[in-house]
Amino acid sequence: MKNLALMRDPKQRKLLFSAGLSWLFDAMEVGMISFIVTALAVEWKLGAEQVGLLMAINSIGMAVGAAISGLMADRYGRRAILLWTLLIFSFASGLSALATGFVVLCILRFVAGFGLGGELPVASTLVSESVPAKERGRAVVLLESFWACGWIVAALIAFFIIPEYGWRMAFLIGVVPALYALYLRRAIQDSPRFTAQRGRNLSFSGRIKSLWSAKHRSATITLWVLWFTVVFSYYGMFLWLPSVMVLKGFDLVKSFQYVLIMTLAQLPGYFTAAYFIEKFGRKFVLVAYLMLTAGSALWFGNAETEGALIAAGICLSFFNLGAWGGMYAYTPELYPTAVRGTGVGFAASFGRIGGIIGPYLVGMLVAQEIAIAKVFMIFFVTIIIGALAVLFFGKETKGTDPDKEFGNTVT
């Protein structure tokens, strides 16, 4: 009922769905590349190292994009940077369809990753600033739920489009968000908080310094640990889940169906987190869902039957993506408006480094024939570290106003 209450306000509803669709397109693009590389590996005869490099370059672009877009959003506005990042990854995706070689495709995937990585923290910042404090956390978690919808769309494109029309057509579909940006240009406005402090912006260096000032140092360190552990474990586990099933000796119909099953489990994870985040607070959701994610990882790594693997995988998806929603809701609430985009962008950027390391580490350990149970034990420990960082060093932000706590500008 409370989620429905959020939807009754026309302005909030329009903002959530407008930003949510941009988030859906972002997830669709990330999801499609995971399917496209499978087709590319066959057509271009790419080795495992080349496939890994292509995915890593995309992640590096996301890390750079998150940091720069966060800085730019505090200078030029959330709306403008949201539109530009959407256009950047849309056109880079379309041009990827014309790539004739591996090097050109890598360059285009870096550019696309730049736009993808920049759009996510800016969109969450915009939504967080534009709704009342009592609805803020729930709104951002519901925004995050569009990520699961984007993966569903990617899985459907992979099933219906790629086998029939090829991977280039899948990339061309990625141009659609560029057309949507024309609608967004009229549909959304900058948040009232940013508009009120426009003209009193800090310099680029001033915003970066403020993240490490006495007021924000503890929050910044806690967030960076949280983001790194969550992104490291997510990409390390989820990019390898279908392969892990095969390594354990099980044949689970088709890979796209497995991804679809996992993705569907994300939606109730988001919705329950959206409910609990305003009822019990941000720290409760983050710590509880991360602890349960860690337990699910341990269960998955040690599961021996196909039924146990699927059940553990569903729990892993449910709790991990619920934690993602909590993390996106929590992060903007720790900084005042003047440096919020910078704080969110840099935390996301640091997290993306974990997204680069995680999958490579799994590949290296699997190549050395390290037991899957031991590999997932690494993720268990990593996630526990993230949960404990929030539990002991994070502060509850439910109902708080960082502008009142720190002032509208930070020096």
mmCIF file of C-alpha atoms in Angstrom:
data_model
loop_
_atom_site.group_PDB
_atom_site.id
_atom_site.type_symbol
_atom_site.label_atom_id
_atom_site.label_comp_id
_atom_site.label_asym_id
_atom_site.label_seq_id
_atom_site.Cartn_x
_atom_site.Cartn_y
_atom_site.Cartn_z
ATOM 1 C CA MET A 1 0.000 0.000 0.000
ATOM 2 C CA LYS A 2 2.811 2.407 0.846
ATOM 3 C CA ASN A 3 4.446 1.708 -2.519
ATOM 4 C CA LEU A 4 1.093 2.573 -4.135
ATOM 5 C CA ALA A 5 0.948 5.801 -2.118
ATOM 6 C CA LEU A 6 4.204 6.885 -3.739
ATOM 7 C CA MET A 7 2.545 6.372 -7.120
ATOM 8 C CA ARG A 8 -0.462 8.587 -6.349
ATOM 9 C CA ASP A 9 1.492 11.826 -6.768
ATOM 10 C CA PRO A 10 1.552 12.497 -10.555
ATOM 11 C CA LYS A 11 4.919 14.299 -10.449
ATOM 12 C CA GLN A 12 6.609 11.555 -8.412
ATOM 13 C CA ARG A 13 5.068 8.868 -10.589
ATOM 14 C CA LYS A 14 6.219 10.586 -13.786
ATOM 15 C CA LEU A 15 9.745 11.091 -12.461
ATOM 16 C CA LEU A 16 10.079 7.517 -11.226
ATOM 17 C CA PHE A 17 8.890 5.964 -14.463
ATOM 18 C CA SER A 18 10.844 8.411 -16.655
ATOM 19 C CA ALA A 19 14.117 7.799 -14.802
ATOM 20 C CA GLY A 20 13.199 4.117 -14.432
ATOM 21 C CA LEU A 21 12.925 3.617 -18.177
ATOM 22 C CA SER A 22 16.378 5.136 -18.653
ATOM 23 C CA TRP A 23 17.591 2.664 -15.990
ATOM 24 C CA LEU A 24 15.828 -0.170 -17.871
ATOM 25 C CA PHE A 25 17.641 0.758 -21.083
ATOM 26 C CA ASP A 26 20.935 0.796 -19.177
ATOM 27 C CA ALA A 27 20.312 -2.706 -17.832
ATOM 28 C CA MET A 28 19.167 -3.887 -21.257
ATOM 29 C CA GLU A 29 22.469 -2.744 -22.754
ATOM 30 C CA VAL A 30 24.548 -4.444 -20.039
ATOM 31 C CA GLY A 31 22.463 -7.604 -20.363
ATOM 32 C CA MET A 32 22.668 -7.715 -24.149
ATOM 33 C CA ILE A 33 26.452 -7.520 -24.227
ATOM 34 C CA SER A 34 26.644 -10.669 -22.091
ATOM 35 C CA PHE A 35 24.602 -12.506 -24.742
ATOM 36 C CA ILE A 36 26.249 -10.822 -27.728
ATOM 37 C CA VAL A 37 29.788 -11.856 -26.744
ATOM 38 C CA THR A 38 28.681 -15.485 -26.972
ATOM 39 C CA ALA A 39 27.700 -14.995 -30.612
ATOM 40 C CA LEU A 40 30.786 -12.868 -31.286
ATOM 41 C CA ALA A 41 33.116 -15.503 -29.860
ATOM 42 C CA VAL A 42 31.847 -17.957 -32.476
ATOM 43 C CA GLU A 43 31.674 -15.604 -35.453
ATOM 44 C CA TRP A 44 34.997 -13.811 -34.824
ATOM 45 C CA LYS A 45 36.684 -16.836 -33.231
ATOM 46 C CA LEU A 46 37.519 -14.914 -30.067
ATOM 47 C CA GLY A 47 39.457 -16.626 -27.321
ATOM 48 C CA ALA A 48 38.512 -16.528 -23.642
ATOM 49 C CA GLU A 49 41.094 -13.792 -23.005
ATOM 50 C CA GLN A 50 39.609 -11.570 -25.721
ATOM 51 C CA VAL A 51 36.090 -12.068 -24.393
ATOM 52 C CA GLY A 52 37.334 -11.228 -20.910
ATOM 53 C CA LEU A 53 39.129 -8.139 -22.232
ATOM 54 C CA LEU A 54 35.987 -6.915 -23.998
ATOM 55 C CA MET A 55 33.943 -7.238 -20.807
ATOM 56 C CA ALA A 56 36.695 -5.603 -18.747
ATOM 57 C CA ILE A 57 36.939 -2.605 -21.108
ATOM 58 C CA ASN A 58 33.192 -2.100 -20.780
ATOM 59 C CA SER A 59 33.574 -2.123 -16.973
ATOM 60 C CA ILE A 60 36.528 0.278 -17.099
ATOM 61 C CA GLY A 61 34.399 2.667 -19.142
ATOM 62 C CA MET A 62 31.664 2.411 -16.494
ATOM 63 C CA ALA A 63 34.158 3.233 -13.724
ATOM 64 C CA VAL A 64 35.441 6.329 -15.559
ATOM 65 C CA GLY A 65 31.923 7.393 -16.516
ATOM 66 C CA ALA A 66 30.595 7.139 -12.958
ATOM 67 C CA ALA A 67 33.342 9.366 -11.532
ATOM 68 C CA ILE A 68 33.260 12.037 -14.253
ATOM 69 C CA SER A 69 29.467 12.136 -14.550
ATOM 70 C CA GLY A 70 29.109 12.532 -10.795
ATOM 71 C CA LEU A 71 31.424 15.530 -10.865
ATOM 72 C CA MET A 72 29.657 17.023 -13.873
ATOM 73 C CA ALA A 73 26.192 16.491 -12.345
ATOM 74 C CA ASP A 74 27.151 18.697 -9.391
ATOM 75 C CA ARG A 75 28.304 21.384 -11.803
ATOM 76 C CA TYR A 76 25.801 21.305 -14.664
ATOM 77 C CA GLY A 77 22.786 19.549 -13.180
ATOM 78 C CA ARG A 78 21.424 16.030 -12.865
ATOM 79 C CA ARG A 79 19.007 16.337 -15.800
ATOM 80 C CA ALA A 80 21.611 17.493 -18.336
ATOM 81 C CA ILE A 81 24.120 14.763 -17.455
ATOM 82 C CA LEU A 82 21.408 12.091 -17.398
ATOM 83 C CA LEU A 83 20.434 13.038 -20.950
ATOM 84 C CA TRP A 84 24.016 13.162 -22.192
ATOM 85 C CA THR A 85 24.996 9.811 -20.694
ATOM 86 C CA LEU A 86 21.880 8.251 -22.200
ATOM 87 C CA LEU A 87 22.817 9.620 -25.627
ATOM 88 C CA ILE A 88 26.455 8.539 -25.309
ATOM 89 C CA PHE A 89 25.762 4.890 -24.598
ATOM 90 C CA SER A 90 22.900 4.786 -27.150
ATOM 91 C CA PHE A 91 25.001 6.040 -30.063
ATOM 92 C CA ALA A 92 28.003 3.939 -29.020
ATOM 93 C CA SER A 93 25.748 0.889 -28.997
ATOM 94 C CA GLY A 94 24.417 1.675 -32.465
ATOM 95 C CA LEU A 95 27.905 2.232 -33.847
ATOM 96 C CA SER A 96 28.972 -1.091 -32.310
ATOM 97 C CA ALA A 97 26.692 -2.779 -34.843
ATOM 98 C CA LEU A 98 28.995 -1.454 -37.588
ATOM 99 C CA ALA A 99 32.236 -2.654 -35.968
ATOM 100 C CA THR A 100 34.374 -4.689 -38.342
ATOM 101 C CA GLY A 101 37.147 -5.634 -35.943
ATOM 102 C CA PHE A 102 37.891 -6.420 -32.333
ATOM 103 C CA VAL A 103 39.886 -3.238 -31.585
ATOM 104 C CA VAL A 104 37.155 -0.935 -32.939
ATOM 105 C CA LEU A 105 34.534 -2.796 -30.935
ATOM 106 C CA CYS A 106 36.615 -2.454 -27.760
ATOM 107 C CA ILE A 107 36.850 1.317 -28.253
ATOM 108 C CA LEU A 108 33.109 1.599 -28.784
ATOM 109 C CA ARG A 109 32.385 -0.573 -25.743
ATOM 110 C CA PHE A 110 34.541 1.717 -23.601
ATOM 111 C CA VAL A 111 32.510 4.710 -24.796
ATOM 112 C CA ALA A 112 29.241 2.849 -24.207
ATOM 113 C CA GLY A 113 30.451 1.836 -20.752
ATOM 114 C CA PHE A 114 31.274 5.476 -20.006
ATOM 115 C CA GLY A 115 27.661 6.440 -20.667
ATOM 116 C CA LEU A 116 26.245 3.427 -18.843
ATOM 117 C CA GLY A 117 28.366 3.989 -15.750
ATOM 118 C CA GLY A 118 27.511 7.681 -15.640
ATOM 119 C CA GLU A 119 23.751 7.323 -16.041
ATOM 120 C CA LEU A 120 23.114 5.096 -13.020
ATOM 121 C CA PRO A 121 24.442 7.266 -10.152
ATOM 122 C CA VAL A 122 23.058 10.448 -11.718
ATOM 123 C CA ALA A 123 19.554 8.972 -12.077
ATOM 124 C CA SER A 124 19.508 7.710 -8.486
ATOM 125 C CA THR A 125 20.723 11.108 -7.238
ATOM 126 C CA LEU A 126 17.992 12.917 -9.195
ATOM 127 C CA VAL A 127 15.221 10.692 -7.820
ATOM 128 C CA SER A 128 16.594 10.800 -4.267
ATOM 129 C CA GLU A 129 16.591 14.610 -4.288
ATOM 130 C CA SER A 130 13.167 14.975 -5.871
ATOM 131 C CA VAL A 131 10.902 13.052 -3.480
ATOM 132 C CA PRO A 132 10.005 13.703 0.196
ATOM 133 C CA ALA A 133 12.324 12.224 2.816
ATOM 134 C CA LYS A 134 9.687 9.737 3.981
ATOM 135 C CA GLU A 135 9.449 8.259 0.455
ATOM 136 C CA ARG A 136 13.061 8.750 -0.614
ATOM 137 C CA GLY A 137 14.492 5.314 0.101
ATOM 138 C CA ARG A 138 11.505 3.455 -1.298
ATOM 139 C CA ALA A 139 11.537 5.537 -4.483
ATOM 140 C CA VAL A 140 15.199 4.778 -5.228
ATOM 141 C CA VAL A 141 14.781 1.034 -4.560
ATOM 142 C CA LEU A 142 11.781 0.975 -6.906
ATOM 143 C CA LEU A 143 13.934 2.815 -9.454
ATOM 144 C CA GLU A 144 16.505 0.044 -9.093
ATOM 145 C CA SER A 145 13.824 -2.578 -9.818
ATOM 146 C CA PHE A 146 13.782 -1.375 -13.426
ATOM 147 C CA TRP A 147 17.214 -3.015 -13.697
ATOM 148 C CA ALA A 148 15.586 -6.456 -13.487
ATOM 149 C CA CYS A 149 13.081 -5.447 -16.166
ATOM 150 C CA GLY A 150 15.950 -4.417 -18.429
ATOM 151 C CA TRP A 151 17.611 -7.817 -18.025
ATOM 152 C CA ILE A 152 14.321 -9.524 -18.915
ATOM 153 C CA VAL A 153 14.149 -7.447 -22.096
ATOM 154 C CA ALA A 154 17.790 -8.358 -22.873
ATOM 155 C CA ALA A 155 17.031 -12.072 -22.416
ATOM 156 C CA LEU A 156 14.032 -11.801 -24.757
ATOM 157 C CA ILE A 157 16.120 -9.973 -27.372
ATOM 158 C CA ALA A 158 18.781 -12.677 -27.068
ATOM 159 C CA PHE A 159 16.183 -15.389 -27.623
ATOM 160 C CA PHE A 160 14.134 -13.846 -30.434
ATOM 161 C CA ILE A 161 16.493 -11.428 -32.226
ATOM 162 C CA ILE A 162 20.079 -12.693 -32.101
ATOM 163 C CA PRO A 163 19.447 -16.229 -33.497
ATOM 164 C CA GLU A 164 17.262 -14.834 -36.285
ATOM 165 C CA TYR A 165 18.897 -11.514 -37.168
ATOM 166 C CA GLY A 166 22.365 -11.657 -35.603
ATOM 167 C CA TRP A 167 24.242 -9.697 -32.940
ATOM 168 C CA ARG A 168 24.457 -6.519 -35.011
ATOM 169 C CA MET A 169 20.683 -6.092 -34.865
ATOM 170 C CA ALA A 170 20.832 -6.415 -31.063
ATOM 171 C CA PHE A 171 23.311 -3.544 -30.953
ATOM 172 C CA LEU A 172 21.080 -1.463 -33.237
ATOM 173 C CA ILE A 173 18.203 -1.891 -30.798
ATOM 174 C CA GLY A 174 20.471 -0.145 -28.317
ATOM 175 C CA VAL A 175 19.887 3.107 -30.250
ATOM 176 C CA VAL A 176 16.292 3.248 -28.965
ATOM 177 C CA PRO A 177 17.282 5.078 -25.739
ATOM 178 C CA ALA A 178 18.514 7.991 -27.887
ATOM 179 C CA LEU A 179 14.944 8.521 -29.081
ATOM 180 C CA TYR A 180 13.717 8.235 -25.500
ATOM 181 C CA ALA A 181 16.142 10.997 -24.503
ATOM 182 C CA LEU A 182 14.111 13.391 -26.681
ATOM 183 C CA TYR A 183 11.101 12.645 -24.488
ATOM 184 C CA LEU A 184 13.107 12.950 -21.269
ATOM 185 C CA ARG A 185 14.280 16.400 -22.318
ATOM 186 C CA ARG A 186 10.720 17.665 -21.766
ATOM 187 C CA ALA A 187 9.506 15.143 -19.179
ATOM 188 C CA ILE A 188 11.932 15.714 -16.301
ATOM 189 C CA GLN A 189 13.461 18.697 -14.562
ATOM 190 C CA ASP A 190 16.384 19.127 -12.198
ATOM 191 C CA SER A 191 15.628 18.482 -8.561
ATOM 192 C CA PRO A 192 14.413 21.458 -6.483
ATOM 193 C CA ARG A 193 17.401 20.968 -4.167
ATOM 194 C CA PHE A 194 19.942 21.342 -6.976
ATOM 195 C CA THR A 195 18.075 24.241 -8.549
ATOM 196 C CA ALA A 196 18.022 26.100 -5.218
ATOM 197 C CA GLN A 197 21.808 25.969 -4.870
ATOM 198 C CA ARG A 198 22.671 26.562 -8.532
ATOM 199 C CA GLY A 199 25.291 29.282 -8.888
ATOM 200 C CA ARG A 200 26.946 28.410 -5.589
ATOM 201 C CA ASN A 201 28.759 25.343 -6.894
ATOM 202 C CA LEU A 202 32.109 24.300 -5.529
ATOM 203 C CA SER A 203 35.054 23.792 -7.882
ATOM 204 C CA PHE A 204 35.869 20.294 -9.132
ATOM 205 C CA SER A 205 38.802 20.009 -6.755
ATOM 206 C CA GLY A 206 36.724 21.462 -3.929
ATOM 207 C CA ARG A 207 34.108 18.756 -4.329
ATOM 208 C CA ILE A 208 36.685 15.997 -4.342
ATOM 209 C CA LYS A 209 38.395 17.435 -1.253
ATOM 210 C CA SER A 210 35.062 17.667 0.540
ATOM 211 C CA LEU A 211 34.556 13.897 0.226
ATOM 212 C CA TRP A 212 37.642 13.439 2.418
ATOM 213 C CA SER A 213 36.942 16.299 4.815
ATOM 214 C CA ALA A 214 36.331 15.500 8.484
ATOM 215 C CA LYS A 215 32.583 15.731 7.908
ATOM 216 C CA HIS A 216 32.454 13.084 5.193
ATOM 217 C CA ARG A 217 35.584 10.946 5.509
ATOM 218 C CA SER A 218 33.951 8.148 7.503
ATOM 219 C CA ALA A 219 30.934 8.010 5.172
ATOM 220 C CA THR A 220 33.164 7.993 2.080
ATOM 221 C CA ILE A 221 35.346 5.133 3.334
ATOM 222 C CA THR A 222 32.298 3.106 4.424
ATOM 223 C CA LEU A 223 30.603 3.624 1.051
ATOM 224 C CA TRP A 224 33.688 2.711 -0.940
ATOM 225 C CA VAL A 225 34.086 -0.524 1.044
ATOM 226 C CA LEU A 226 30.375 -1.276 0.593
ATOM 227 C CA TRP A 227 30.362 -0.572 -3.137
ATOM 228 C CA PHE A 228 33.550 -2.536 -3.794
ATOM 229 C CA THR A 229 32.377 -5.633 -1.931
ATOM 230 C CA VAL A 230 28.893 -5.601 -3.493
ATOM 231 C CA VAL A 231 30.027 -5.001 -7.088
ATOM 232 C CA PHE A 232 33.005 -7.395 -6.777
ATOM 233 C CA SER A 233 30.770 -10.202 -5.538
ATOM 234 C CA TYR A 234 27.885 -9.479 -7.920
ATOM 235 C CA TYR A 235 29.916 -9.547 -11.124
ATOM 236 C CA GLY A 236 32.186 -12.310 -9.868
ATOM 237 C CA MET A 237 29.248 -14.565 -9.045
ATOM 238 C CA PHE A 238 26.540 -13.671 -11.538
ATOM 239 C CA LEU A 239 28.642 -13.645 -14.705
ATOM 240 C CA TRP A 240 29.810 -17.131 -13.769
ATOM 241 C CA LEU A 241 26.603 -18.715 -12.483
ATOM 242 C CA PRO A 242 25.656 -20.559 -15.707
ATOM 243 C CA SER A 243 29.260 -21.743 -16.143
ATOM 244 C CA VAL A 244 29.383 -22.905 -12.540
ATOM 245 C CA MET A 245 26.308 -25.047 -13.210
ATOM 246 C CA VAL A 246 28.178 -26.717 -16.062
ATOM 247 C CA LEU A 247 31.328 -27.133 -13.968
ATOM 248 C CA LYS A 248 29.245 -28.926 -11.355
ATOM 249 C CA GLY A 249 28.085 -31.329 -14.040
ATOM 250 C CA PHE A 250 24.532 -30.136 -14.593
ATOM 251 C CA ASP A 251 22.857 -29.236 -17.886
ATOM 252 C CA LEU A 252 20.223 -26.577 -17.256
ATOM 253 C CA VAL A 253 18.216 -26.370 -20.492
ATOM 254 C CA LYS A 254 19.376 -23.167 -22.190
ATOM 255 C CA SER A 255 21.480 -20.422 -20.654
ATOM 256 C CA PHE A 256 19.005 -17.644 -21.501
ATOM 257 C CA GLN A 257 16.234 -19.476 -19.628
ATOM 258 C CA TYR A 258 18.443 -19.757 -16.555
ATOM 259 C CA VAL A 259 19.250 -16.038 -16.691
ATOM 260 C CA LEU A 260 15.535 -15.310 -17.014
ATOM 261 C CA ILE A 261 14.735 -17.415 -13.934
ATOM 262 C CA MET A 262 17.427 -15.608 -11.966
ATOM 263 C CA THR A 263 16.244 -12.207 -13.153
ATOM 264 C CA LEU A 264 12.636 -12.846 -12.196
ATOM 265 C CA ALA A 265 13.833 -13.595 -8.652
ATOM 266 C CA GLN A 266 15.319 -10.102 -8.499
ATOM 267 C CA LEU A 267 11.943 -8.368 -8.648
ATOM 268 C CA PRO A 268 10.561 -9.610 -5.300
ATOM 269 C CA GLY A 269 14.004 -8.876 -3.836
ATOM 270 C CA TYR A 270 13.656 -5.240 -4.861
ATOM 271 C CA PHE A 271 10.026 -4.950 -3.751
ATOM 272 C CA THR A 272 10.619 -6.403 -0.284
ATOM 273 C CA ALA A 273 13.644 -4.129 0.159
ATOM 274 C CA ALA A 274 11.482 -1.166 -0.910
ATOM 275 C CA TYR A 275 9.013 -2.038 1.847
ATOM 276 C CA PHE A 276 11.537 -2.697 4.617
ATOM 277 C CA ILE A 277 13.776 0.293 3.841
ATOM 278 C CA GLU A 278 11.206 2.807 5.097
ATOM 279 C CA LYS A 279 9.858 0.542 7.838
ATOM 280 C CA PHE A 280 13.135 -0.537 9.466
ATOM 281 C CA GLY A 281 15.749 1.743 7.880
ATOM 282 C CA ARG A 282 18.645 1.617 5.431
ATOM 283 C CA LYS A 283 21.152 -0.142 7.685
ATOM 284 C CA PHE A 284 18.686 -2.936 8.454
ATOM 285 C CA VAL A 285 18.061 -3.638 4.762
ATOM 286 C CA LEU A 286 21.729 -3.465 3.799
ATOM 287 C CA VAL A 287 23.057 -5.598 6.659
ATOM 288 C CA ALA A 288 20.237 -8.163 6.569
ATOM 289 C CA TYR A 289 20.190 -8.592 2.796
ATOM 290 C CA LEU A 290 23.996 -8.725 2.559
ATOM 291 C CA MET A 291 24.212 -11.338 5.307
ATOM 292 C CA LEU A 292 21.569 -13.434 3.548
ATOM 293 C CA THR A 293 23.411 -12.942 0.246
ATOM 294 C CA ALA A 294 26.574 -14.268 1.902
ATOM 295 C CA GLY A 295 24.687 -17.290 3.216
ATOM 296 C CA SER A 296 23.204 -17.940 -0.229
ATOM 297 C CA ALA A 297 26.678 -17.753 -1.808
ATOM 298 C CA LEU A 298 27.963 -20.339 0.657
ATOM 299 C CA TRP A 299 24.940 -22.533 -0.054
ATOM 300 C CA PHE A 300 25.368 -22.217 -3.824
ATOM 301 C CA GLY A 301 29.065 -23.037 -3.703
ATOM 302 C CA ASN A 302 28.418 -26.225 -1.738
ATOM 303 C CA ALA A 303 25.157 -27.338 -3.409
ATOM 304 C CA GLU A 304 25.337 -30.774 -5.010
ATOM 305 C CA THR A 305 21.926 -31.258 -6.643
ATOM 306 C CA GLU A 306 20.349 -29.325 -9.490
ATOM 307 C CA GLY A 307 17.371 -28.382 -7.314
ATOM 308 C CA ALA A 308 19.647 -27.044 -4.572
ATOM 309 C CA LEU A 309 21.688 -25.048 -7.102
ATOM 310 C CA ILE A 310 18.587 -23.425 -8.592
ATOM 311 C CA ALA A 311 17.117 -22.654 -5.156
ATOM 312 C CA ALA A 312 20.418 -21.202 -3.930
ATOM 313 C CA GLY A 313 20.779 -19.197 -7.132
ATOM 314 C CA ILE A 314 17.284 -17.737 -6.734
ATOM 315 C CA CYS A 315 18.039 -16.750 -3.115
ATOM 316 C CA LEU A 316 21.350 -15.260 -4.226
ATOM 317 C CA SER A 317 19.573 -13.159 -6.841
ATOM 318 C CA PHE A 318 16.744 -12.152 -4.479
ATOM 319 C CA PHE A 319 18.923 -10.919 -1.619
ATOM 320 C CA ASN A 320 21.837 -9.518 -3.645
ATOM 321 C CA LEU A 321 19.658 -7.301 -5.813
ATOM 322 C CA GLY A 322 17.646 -6.201 -2.780
ATOM 323 C CA ALA A 323 20.953 -5.083 -1.269
ATOM 324 C CA TRP A 324 21.776 -3.218 -4.502
ATOM 325 C CA GLY A 325 18.521 -1.286 -4.155
ATOM 326 C CA GLY A 326 19.348 -0.438 -0.547
ATOM 327 C CA MET A 327 22.846 0.692 -1.529
ATOM 328 C CA TYR A 328 21.579 3.062 -4.236
ATOM 329 C CA ALA A 329 19.037 4.499 -1.786
ATOM 330 C CA TYR A 330 21.589 4.890 1.018
ATOM 331 C CA THR A 331 24.482 6.461 -0.894
ATOM 332 C CA PRO A 332 22.935 9.842 -1.924
ATOM 333 C CA GLU A 333 21.638 10.397 1.621
ATOM 334 C CA LEU A 334 25.130 10.659 3.100
ATOM 335 C CA TYR A 335 26.103 13.857 1.244
ATOM 336 C CA PRO A 336 24.588 17.350 0.923
ATOM 337 C CA THR A 337 23.317 18.559 -2.446
ATOM 338 C CA ALA A 338 26.530 20.459 -3.298
ATOM 339 C CA VAL A 339 28.624 17.270 -3.463
ATOM 340 C CA ARG A 340 25.986 14.534 -3.736
ATOM 341 C CA GLY A 341 26.602 13.686 -7.388
ATOM 342 C CA THR A 342 30.354 13.579 -6.787
ATOM 343 C CA GLY A 343 29.987 11.377 -3.722
ATOM 344 C CA VAL A 344 27.661 8.911 -5.433
ATOM 345 C CA GLY A 345 29.689 8.884 -8.655
ATOM 346 C CA PHE A 346 33.029 8.233 -6.976
ATOM 347 C CA ALA A 347 31.593 5.466 -4.769
ATOM 348 C CA ALA A 348 30.099 3.793 -7.845
ATOM 349 C CA SER A 349 33.357 4.254 -9.745
ATOM 350 C CA PHE A 350 35.406 2.604 -7.004
ATOM 351 C CA GLY A 351 32.870 -0.224 -6.923
ATOM 352 C CA ARG A 352 33.316 -0.816 -10.654
ATOM 353 C CA ILE A 353 36.956 -1.686 -9.985
ATOM 354 C CA GLY A 354 35.592 -4.647 -8.048
ATOM 355 C CA GLY A 355 33.433 -5.457 -11.070
ATOM 356 C CA ILE A 356 36.589 -5.745 -13.164
ATOM 357 C CA ILE A 357 38.543 -7.842 -10.641
ATOM 358 C CA GLY A 358 35.748 -10.238 -9.636
ATOM 359 C CA PRO A 359 35.144 -12.081 -12.933
ATOM 360 C CA TYR A 360 38.885 -12.246 -13.708
ATOM 361 C CA LEU A 361 39.611 -13.712 -10.295
ATOM 362 C CA VAL A 362 36.994 -16.423 -10.781
ATOM 363 C CA GLY A 363 38.387 -17.267 -14.216
ATOM 364 C CA MET A 364 41.907 -17.500 -12.850
ATOM 365 C CA LEU A 365 40.852 -19.741 -9.956
ATOM 366 C CA VAL A 366 38.727 -21.977 -12.182
ATOM 367 C CA ALA A 367 41.666 -22.331 -14.602
ATOM 368 C CA GLN A 368 43.777 -23.498 -11.651
ATOM 369 C CA GLU A 369 41.032 -26.047 -10.856
ATOM 370 C CA ILE A 370 40.246 -24.498 -7.480
ATOM 371 C CA ALA A 371 37.045 -26.014 -6.068
ATOM 372 C CA ILE A 372 33.897 -23.944 -6.692
ATOM 373 C CA ALA A 373 33.072 -24.147 -2.991
ATOM 374 C CA LYS A 374 36.356 -22.373 -2.197
ATOM 375 C CA VAL A 375 35.732 -19.749 -4.874
ATOM 376 C CA PHE A 376 32.344 -18.912 -3.394
ATOM 377 C CA MET A 377 33.859 -18.851 0.076
ATOM 378 C CA ILE A 378 35.825 -15.804 -1.124
ATOM 379 C CA PHE A 379 32.560 -14.081 -2.008
ATOM 380 C CA PHE A 380 31.053 -15.123 1.321
ATOM 381 C CA VAL A 381 33.899 -13.426 3.204
ATOM 382 C CA THR A 382 33.853 -10.353 0.937
ATOM 383 C CA ILE A 383 30.114 -9.771 1.388
ATOM 384 C CA ILE A 384 30.402 -10.204 5.156
ATOM 385 C CA ILE A 385 33.081 -7.470 5.185
ATOM 386 C CA GLY A 386 30.699 -5.120 3.372
ATOM 387 C CA ALA A 387 27.860 -5.891 5.793
ATOM 388 C CA LEU A 388 30.064 -5.350 8.845
ATOM 389 C CA ALA A 389 31.378 -2.043 7.460
ATOM 390 C CA VAL A 390 27.803 -0.722 7.289
ATOM 391 C CA LEU A 391 26.842 -2.241 10.640
ATOM 392 C CA PHE A 392 29.723 -0.718 12.612
ATOM 393 C CA PHE A 393 30.653 2.426 10.663
ATOM 394 C CA GLY A 394 27.565 3.362 8.675
ATOM 395 C CA LYS A 395 24.989 5.753 10.061
ATOM 396 C CA GLU A 396 21.227 5.473 9.663
ATOM 397 C CA THR A 397 19.885 8.030 7.176
ATOM 398 C CA LYS A 398 16.159 7.278 7.250
ATOM 399 C CA GLY A 399 14.277 10.583 7.419
ATOM 400 C CA THR A 400 17.444 12.686 7.628
ATOM 401 C CA ASP A 401 18.275 15.820 5.624
ATOM 402 C CA PRO A 402 22.021 16.090 4.888
ATOM 403 C CA ASP A 403 21.580 19.706 3.729
ATOM 404 C CA LYS A 404 20.424 20.655 7.224
ATOM 405 C CA GLU A 405 23.108 18.533 8.869
ATOM 406 C CA PHE A 406 26.058 19.740 6.792
ATOM 407 C CA GLY A 407 24.773 22.901 5.152
ATOM 408 C CA ASN A 408 23.970 23.352 1.473
ATOM 409 C CA THR A 409 27.612 23.884 0.570
ATOM 410 C CA VAL A 410 30.703 22.152 1.892
ATOM 411 C CA THR A 411 34.191 23.527 2.281
#
